[in-house]
The first five atom37 places (N, CA, C, CB, O) and aatype in JSON, in Angstrom:
{
  "aatype": [5, 19, 6, 10, 0, 3, 0, 10, 6, 9, 5, 14, 12, 16, 12, 0, 1, 10, 10, 3, 5, 10, 4, 3, 10, 5, 10, 19, 6, 1, 19, 5, 3, 14, 2, 3, 1, 1, 0, 18, 5, 9, 13, 10, 16, 14, 0, 0, 11, 14, 8, 10, 0, 6, 9, 6, 1, 19, 15, 0, 10, 12, 1, 6, 5, 12, 10, 15, 16, 10, 7, 15, 6, 5, 19, 15, 15, 13, 12, 1, 16, 10, 9, 1, 10, 1, 16, 7, 10, 10, 2, 3],
  "atom_mask": [
    [1, 1, 1, 1, 1],
    [1, 1, 1, 1, 1],
    [1, 1, 1, 1, 1],
    [1, 1, 1, 1, 1],
    [1, 1, 1, 1, 1],
    [1, 1, 1, 1, 1],
    [1, 1, 1, 1, 1],
    [1, 1, 1, 1, 1],
    [1, 1, 1, 1, 1],
    [1, 1, 1, 1, 1],
    [1, 1, 1, 1, 1],
    [1, 1, 1, 1, 1],
    [1, 1, 1, 1, 1],
    [1, 1, 1, 1, 1],
    [1, 1, 1, 1, 1],
    [1, 1, 1, 1, 1],
    [1, 1, 1, 1, 1],
    [1, 1, 1, 1, 1],
    [1, 1, 1, 1, 1],
    [1, 1, 1, 1, 1],
    [1, 1, 1, 1, 1],
    [1, 1, 1, 1, 1],
    [1, 1, 1, 1, 1],
    [1, 1, 1, 1, 1],
    [1, 1, 1, 1, 1],
    [1, 1, 1, 1, 1],
    [1, 1, 1, 1, 1],
    [1, 1, 1, 1, 1],
    [1, 1, 1, 1, 1],
    [1, 1, 1, 1, 1],
    [1, 1, 1, 1, 1],
    [1, 1, 1, 1, 1],
    [1, 1, 1, 1, 1],
    [1, 1, 1, 1, 1],
    [1, 1, 1, 1, 1],
    [1, 1, 1, 1, 1],
    [1, 1, 1, 1, 1],
    [1, 1, 1, 1, 1],
    [1, 1, 1, 1, 1],
    [1, 1, 1, 1, 1],
    [1, 1, 1, 1, 1],
    [1, 1, 1, 1, 1],
    [1, 1, 1, 1, 1],
    [1, 1, 1, 1, 1],
    [1, 1, 1, 1, 1],
    [1, 1, 1, 1, 1],
    [1, 1, 1, 1, 1],
    [1, 1, 1, 1, 1],
    [1, 1, 1, 1, 1],
    [1, 1, 1, 1, 1],
    [1, 1, 1, 1, 1],
    [1, 1, 1, 1, 1],
    [1, 1, 1, 1, 1],
    [1, 1, 1, 1, 1],
    [1, 1, 1, 1, 1],
    [1, 1, 1, 1, 1],
    [1, 1, 1, 1, 1],
    [1, 1, 1, 1, 1],
    [1, 1, 1, 1, 1],
    [1, 1, 1, 1, 1],
    [1, 1, 1, 1, 1],
    [1, 1, 1, 1, 1],
    [1, 1, 1, 1, 1],
    [1, 1, 1, 1, 1],
    [1, 1, 1, 1, 1],
    [1, 1, 1, 1, 1],
    [1, 1, 1, 1, 1],
    [1, 1, 1, 1, 1],
    [1, 1, 1, 1, 1],
    [1, 1, 1, 1, 1],
    [1, 1, 1, 0, 1],
    [1, 1, 1, 1, 1],
    [1, 1, 1, 1, 1],
    [1, 1, 1, 1, 1],
    [1, 1, 1, 1, 1],
    [1, 1, 1, 1, 1],
    [1, 1, 1, 1, 1],
    [1, 1, 1, 1, 1],
    [1, 1, 1, 1, 1],
    [1, 1, 1, 1, 1],
    [1, 1, 1, 1, 1],
    [1, 1, 1, 1, 1],
    [1, 1, 1, 1, 1],
    [1, 1, 1, 1, 1],
    [1, 1, 1, 1, 1],
    [1, 1, 1, 1, 1],
    [1, 1, 1, 1, 1],
    [1, 1, 1, 0, 1],
    [1, 1, 1, 1, 1],
    [1, 1, 1, 1, 1],
    [1, 1, 1, 1, 1],
    [1, 1, 1, 1, 1]
  ],
  "atom_positions": [
    [[79.94, 83.46, 110.19], [80.75, 82.56, 111.39], [79.54, 81.78, 112.3], [81.79, 83.75, 112.57], [79.81, 80.73, 112.88]],
    [[78.23, 82.36, 112.37], [76.78, 81.6, 113.1], [76.78, 80.87, 112.04], [75.19, 82.47, 113.47], [77.07, 79.72, 112.37]],
    [[76.56, 80.96, 110.76], [76.23, 79.52, 109.8], [77.47, 78.37, 109.85], [76.04, 80.02, 107.96], [77.25, 77.16, 109.86]],
    [[78.71, 78.93, 109.88], [79.84, 78.31, 110.18], [79.44, 77.41, 111.23], [80.93, 79.21, 110.52], [79.08, 76.28, 110.89]],
    [[79.44, 77.76, 112.71], [79.29, 77.09, 113.4], [77.77, 76.34, 113.94], [79.93, 77.68, 114.01], [77.83, 75.69, 114.98]],
    [[76.49, 76.44, 113.26], [75.76, 75.95, 112.99], [76.03, 74.35, 112.17], [75.2, 76.94, 112.52], [75.81, 73.21, 112.58]],
    [[76.49, 74.74, 111.13], [76.82, 73.4, 110.42], [77.99, 72.63, 111.03], [77.15, 73.66, 108.92], [78.23, 71.45, 110.75]],
    [[78.65, 73.33, 111.82], [79.31, 72.15, 113.02], [78.94, 71.93, 114.26], [80.59, 72.34, 113.38], [79.63, 71.39, 115.13]],
    [[77.61, 72.42, 114.4], [76.93, 71.95, 115.48], [77.75, 72.31, 116.51], [76.6, 70.56, 115.47], [78.18, 71.37, 117.19]],
    [[78.18, 73.81, 116.91], [79.33, 73.94, 117.67], [78.51, 75.49, 118.41], [81.05, 74.03, 116.62], [77.83, 76.04, 117.55]],
    [[78.49, 76.01, 119.38], [77.95, 77.14, 119.86], [78.84, 78.33, 119.05], [78.01, 77.14, 121.53], [79.99, 78.0, 118.75]],
    [[78.36, 79.77, 118.66], [78.71, 80.63, 118.13], [80.12, 81.54, 118.36], [77.75, 81.12, 118.22], [80.91, 82.08, 117.58]],
    [[80.01, 81.38, 120.34], [81.42, 81.33, 120.71], [82.84, 80.59, 120.47], [81.29, 81.2, 121.6], [83.93, 81.04, 120.1]],
    [[82.3, 78.99, 120.92], [83.41, 78.68, 120.67], [83.77, 78.77, 118.76], [83.48, 77.26, 121.44], [84.94, 78.93, 118.4]],
    [[82.96, 78.69, 118.01], [83.55, 79.33, 116.62], [84.35, 80.46, 116.79], [82.46, 79.79, 115.65], [85.45, 80.55, 116.25]],
    [[83.81, 81.46, 117.61], [84.46, 82.71, 117.63], [85.8, 82.56, 117.59], [84.13, 83.47, 118.68], [86.64, 82.87, 116.74]],
    [[85.91, 81.83, 119.09], [87.3, 81.6, 119.61], [88.65, 80.24, 118.63], [86.82, 80.99, 121.35], [89.85, 79.99, 118.78]],
    [[87.75, 79.81, 117.83], [88.52, 78.84, 117.12], [89.19, 79.6, 116.02], [87.67, 77.65, 116.59], [90.37, 79.63, 115.68]],
    [[87.72, 80.45, 115.38], [88.71, 81.4, 114.17], [89.63, 82.57, 114.93], [87.52, 82.39, 112.9], [90.53, 82.97, 114.19]],
    [[89.6, 83.08, 115.99], [90.4, 83.88, 116.8], [91.63, 83.03, 116.35], [89.99, 84.01, 118.46], [92.37, 83.4, 115.44]],
    [[91.8, 81.83, 117.05], [93.29, 81.12, 116.82], [93.42, 81.02, 115.26], [93.43, 79.45, 117.57], [94.48, 81.49, 114.86]],
    [[92.79, 80.63, 114.52], [93.09, 80.6, 113.22], [93.58, 81.53, 112.62], [92.27, 80.36, 112.64], [94.62, 81.36, 111.98]],
    [[93.02, 82.61, 112.67], [93.69, 84.06, 112.82], [95.03, 84.28, 113.15], [93.09, 84.78, 113.78], [96.0, 84.69, 112.51]],
    [[94.88, 83.97, 114.14], [96.57, 84.15, 114.69], [97.41, 83.54, 113.89], [96.95, 83.52, 116.12], [98.45, 84.08, 113.52]],
    [[96.99, 82.17, 113.51], [98.2, 81.62, 112.94], [97.93, 82.05, 111.41], [98.39, 79.9, 113.22], [98.49, 81.41, 110.53]],
    [[97.12, 83.09, 111.09], [97.21, 83.27, 109.42], [96.72, 82.26, 108.84], [98.57, 83.4, 108.79], [97.17, 82.03, 107.72]],
    [[95.85, 81.52, 109.28], [95.06, 80.16, 108.27], [94.08, 80.76, 107.69], [94.33, 78.76, 109.06], [93.94, 80.68, 106.47]],
    [[93.14, 81.54, 108.57], [91.7, 82.45, 107.68], [91.77, 83.55, 107.91], [90.15, 82.22, 108.01], [92.49, 83.79, 108.88]],
    [[91.3, 84.43, 107.41], [91.0, 85.79, 107.52], [89.43, 86.07, 107.51], [91.7, 86.5, 106.39], [88.71, 85.29, 106.91]],
    [[88.88, 87.21, 108.18], [87.63, 87.55, 108.57], [87.59, 88.55, 107.53], [87.39, 87.97, 110.06], [88.57, 89.29, 107.55]],
    [[86.54, 88.85, 106.43], [86.15, 90.02, 105.72], [84.65, 90.21, 106.13], [86.37, 89.86, 104.12], [83.71, 89.42, 106.09]],
    [[84.72, 91.43, 106.52], [83.52, 91.82, 106.53], [82.2, 92.14, 105.43], [83.8, 92.65, 107.06], [82.25, 93.11, 104.67]],
    [[81.36, 91.47, 105.44], [80.29, 91.12, 104.83], [80.09, 92.16, 103.82], [79.21, 90.94, 105.73], [80.13, 93.15, 104.55]],
    [[79.92, 92.59, 102.74], [79.25, 93.72, 102.28], [78.14, 93.87, 102.09], [79.56, 94.05, 101.44], [77.77, 94.9, 101.52]],
    [[77.24, 92.92, 102.49], [76.04, 92.83, 102.23], [75.21, 93.05, 103.73], [75.86, 91.48, 101.47], [74.06, 93.45, 103.89]],
    [[76.25, 92.62, 104.8], [75.71, 92.91, 106.29], [76.63, 93.33, 107.14], [75.12, 91.79, 106.96], [77.45, 92.51, 107.56]],
    [[76.67, 94.74, 107.58], [77.95, 95.37, 108.24], [78.26, 94.28, 109.44], [77.65, 97.09, 108.89], [79.44, 94.14, 109.79]],
    [[77.26, 93.54, 110.06], [77.35, 92.95, 111.38], [77.78, 91.58, 111.06], [76.01, 93.01, 112.23], [77.64, 90.81, 112.01]],
    [[78.26, 91.07, 109.98], [78.56, 89.77, 109.59], [79.69, 89.66, 108.91], [77.64, 89.23, 108.89], [79.86, 90.45, 107.99]],
    [[80.9, 88.51, 109.26], [81.81, 88.35, 108.35], [81.89, 87.2, 107.47], [82.82, 88.46, 108.93], [81.11, 86.26, 107.69]],
    [[82.67, 87.12, 106.53], [82.88, 86.14, 105.66], [84.37, 85.51, 106.26], [82.87, 86.74, 104.07], [85.24, 86.06, 106.93]],
    [[84.28, 84.38, 105.84], [85.91, 83.4, 106.39], [86.42, 82.93, 105.31], [85.79, 81.89, 107.45], [85.82, 82.05, 104.69]],
    [[87.88, 83.55, 104.76], [88.37, 82.88, 103.65], [89.45, 82.18, 104.33], [88.77, 83.77, 102.43], [89.7, 82.5, 105.49]],
    [[90.22, 81.13, 103.68], [91.21, 80.5, 104.03], [92.24, 81.14, 103.09], [91.01, 79.03, 103.99], [92.11, 81.48, 101.91]],
    [[93.28, 81.2, 103.93], [94.69, 82.17, 103.14], [95.86, 80.7, 102.47], [95.92, 83.51, 104.92], [95.94, 79.5, 102.75]],
    [[96.36, 81.32, 101.82], [97.32, 80.38, 101.19], [98.05, 79.65, 102.1], [98.24, 81.0, 100.35], [98.34, 78.51, 101.75]],
    [[98.54, 80.18, 103.57], [99.08, 79.49, 104.33], [98.14, 78.32, 104.57], [99.47, 80.23, 105.38], [98.86, 77.35, 104.82]],
    [[97.23, 78.07, 104.6], [96.35, 77.24, 104.9], [96.48, 75.92, 104.31], [95.26, 77.77, 104.65], [96.5, 74.86, 104.92]],
    [[96.59, 76.15, 102.64], [96.95, 75.1, 101.57], [98.32, 73.6, 102.1], [97.68, 76.29, 100.15], [98.41, 72.45, 101.66]],
    [[98.66, 73.87, 102.52], [99.78, 73.12, 103.27], [98.7, 71.78, 104.46], [100.94, 74.67, 104.4], [98.71, 70.55, 104.54]],
    [[98.15, 72.53, 104.96], [97.29, 71.88, 105.78], [96.29, 71.3, 105.85], [97.09, 72.28, 106.29], [95.75, 70.71, 106.79]],
    [[95.82, 71.56, 104.08], [94.21, 70.9, 104.28], [94.71, 69.95, 103.2], [92.5, 71.98, 103.89], [93.89, 69.13, 102.78]],
    [[96.36, 69.95, 102.5], [97.16, 68.72, 102.1], [96.92, 67.73, 102.79], [98.48, 68.82, 102.13], [96.29, 66.71, 102.49]],
    [[97.49, 68.05, 103.92], [98.05, 66.89, 104.93], [96.7, 66.49, 105.54], [99.27, 67.44, 106.22], [96.78, 65.36, 106.02]],
    [[95.5, 67.05, 105.68], [94.46, 66.62, 106.36], [93.7, 65.54, 105.12], [93.56, 68.01, 106.95], [93.18, 64.47, 105.42]],
    [[93.76, 66.04, 103.81], [93.17, 65.29, 102.6], [94.22, 63.84, 102.8], [93.39, 66.32, 100.84], [93.82, 62.67, 102.79]],
    [[95.54, 64.27, 102.99], [96.54, 62.74, 102.54], [95.92, 61.9, 103.92], [98.89, 62.98, 102.6], [95.42, 60.78, 103.76]],
    [[96.0, 62.49, 105.17], [95.49, 61.39, 106.18], [93.69, 60.79, 106.14], [95.79, 62.15, 107.74], [93.27, 59.73, 106.61]],
    [[93.2, 61.47, 105.69], [91.82, 61.22, 105.54], [91.62, 60.05, 104.45], [91.1, 62.58, 105.13], [90.7, 59.24, 104.61]],
    [[92.39, 59.99, 103.45], [92.55, 59.03, 102.1], [93.13, 57.65, 102.92], [93.87, 59.76, 100.7], [92.68, 56.5, 102.82]],
    [[94.2, 58.07, 103.71], [94.52, 56.94, 104.41], [93.7, 56.1, 105.42], [95.46, 57.27, 104.97], [93.49, 54.9, 105.57]],
    [[93.41, 56.95, 105.88], [92.24, 56.46, 107.33], [91.21, 55.59, 106.36], [91.12, 58.17, 108.37], [91.03, 54.41, 106.69]],
    [[90.57, 56.08, 105.26], [89.66, 55.48, 104.55], [89.85, 53.96, 103.98], [89.47, 56.34, 103.58], [89.06, 53.01, 104.02]],
    [[91.58, 54.08, 103.24], [92.22, 52.95, 103.02], [91.78, 51.96, 104.03], [93.6, 53.17, 102.99], [91.15, 50.92, 103.84]],
    [[92.18, 52.4, 105.02], [92.64, 51.41, 105.99], [91.28, 50.86, 106.68], [93.72, 52.09, 107.1], [91.18, 49.69, 107.05]],
    [[90.3, 51.77, 106.81], [88.86, 51.1, 107.27], [88.63, 50.21, 106.36], [87.58, 52.03, 107.36], [88.79, 49.0, 106.56]],
    [[88.12, 50.87, 104.91], [87.7, 49.84, 103.92], [88.59, 48.68, 103.37], [87.32, 50.52, 102.84], [88.24, 47.85, 102.53]],
    [[89.75, 48.78, 103.97], [90.56, 47.7, 103.04], [89.84, 46.23, 103.56], [92.52, 47.74, 103.37], [89.76, 45.52, 102.56]],
    [[89.46, 45.73, 104.41], [88.86, 44.69, 104.71], [87.28, 44.14, 104.25], [88.99, 44.84, 105.91], [86.72, 43.09, 104.56]],
    [[86.8, 45.23, 103.39], [85.49, 44.95, 102.65], [85.51, 45.01, 101.46], [84.51, 45.68, 102.9], [86.41, 45.59, 100.86]],
    [[84.33, 44.3, 100.77], [84.77, 44.09, 99.45], [84.41, 45.31, 98.55], [0.0, 0.0, 0.0], [84.35, 46.39, 99.14]],
    [[84.15, 45.33, 97.14], [83.88, 46.16, 96.52], [82.07, 46.61, 96.39], [84.6, 45.76, 95.43], [81.56, 47.68, 96.05]],
    [[81.4, 45.26, 96.82], [79.77, 45.62, 96.89], [79.55, 45.79, 98.04], [78.71, 44.65, 96.42], [78.45, 46.31, 98.19]],
    [[80.37, 45.48, 99.5], [80.39, 45.88, 100.68], [80.53, 47.35, 100.95], [81.27, 45.22, 101.21], [79.8, 47.97, 101.72]],
    [[81.35, 47.76, 100.39], [81.62, 49.74, 100.42], [80.76, 49.9, 99.63], [83.15, 50.67, 99.83], [80.24, 50.81, 100.29]],
    [[80.1, 49.82, 98.76], [79.21, 50.47, 97.8], [77.66, 50.54, 99.0], [79.05, 49.32, 96.06], [76.97, 51.52, 99.26]],
    [[77.55, 49.28, 99.47], [76.27, 49.29, 100.69], [76.71, 50.11, 101.7], [75.89, 47.78, 101.45], [75.95, 51.04, 101.95]],
    [[77.57, 50.04, 102.26], [78.21, 50.7, 103.34], [77.98, 52.61, 102.88], [80.07, 50.01, 103.41], [77.43, 53.46, 103.58]],
    [[78.5, 52.77, 101.78], [78.67, 54.31, 101.57], [76.76, 54.42, 101.19], [80.12, 54.84, 99.92], [76.15, 55.19, 101.94]],
    [[76.18, 53.91, 100.43], [74.85, 54.19, 100.44], [74.03, 54.15, 101.65], [74.35, 53.46, 99.63], [73.04, 54.88, 101.6]],
    [[74.23, 53.32, 102.96], [73.73, 53.62, 104.22], [74.05, 54.52, 104.84], [73.82, 52.89, 104.93], [73.35, 55.01, 105.73]],
    [[75.38, 55.01, 104.42], [76.2, 56.33, 104.99], [75.09, 57.52, 104.72], [77.86, 56.67, 104.05], [74.58, 58.3, 105.52]],
    [[74.86, 57.36, 103.06], [74.13, 59.08, 102.75], [72.8, 59.05, 102.95], [74.24, 59.75, 101.13], [72.14, 60.06, 103.17]],
    [[72.13, 57.41, 102.86], [70.97, 57.48, 103.7], [70.75, 58.32, 104.95], [70.77, 56.32, 104.05], [69.84, 59.11, 105.15]],
    [[71.92, 57.95, 105.9], [71.65, 57.89, 107.02], [72.24, 59.9, 107.53], [72.52, 56.3, 107.68], [71.92, 60.4, 108.6]],
    [[72.84, 60.44, 106.76], [73.26, 61.54, 106.29], [72.09, 62.28, 105.79], [74.25, 61.32, 105.37], [71.93, 63.43, 106.21]],
    [[71.14, 61.73, 104.84], [69.91, 62.64, 104.52], [69.01, 62.82, 105.57], [69.11, 62.13, 103.42], [68.36, 63.81, 105.87]],
    [[69.09, 61.54, 106.17], [67.84, 61.59, 107.57], [68.34, 62.58, 108.43], [0.0, 0.0, 0.0], [67.62, 63.31, 109.11]],
    [[69.38, 62.61, 108.42], [70.1, 63.81, 109.78], [69.86, 64.83, 109.07], [71.93, 63.83, 110.34], [69.2, 65.63, 109.73]],
    [[70.11, 65.26, 107.91], [69.89, 66.7, 107.45], [68.42, 66.94, 107.27], [70.65, 67.02, 106.07], [68.33, 68.1, 107.67]],
    [[67.61, 66.7, 107.03], [65.84, 66.43, 106.97], [65.46, 66.45, 108.07], [65.21, 65.14, 106.43], [64.24, 66.29, 108.02]],
    [[66.02, 66.63, 109.77], [65.27, 66.16, 110.73], [65.39, 67.52, 111.16], [65.66, 64.9, 111.6], [64.85, 67.89, 112.2]]
  ]
}
């Protein structure tokens, strides 16, 4: 949970509340980490699969709409720039 909160750049308590809600909806399950009794591993349940498919569908549609006005070279340049920015942020 702590690693997930760090990756999402949110407070661990916020992550815990979000996970509580997702557990209540039976979309994720917490399993005690076999190597650390204080830690839990988070797993998606089969019930999360339709939600993930919808997220992917909407994401693809948004990408298509956002990039539709750019030519292929512009899209390539834009993607390279985004990758450089992400790499720079991850290295800080």
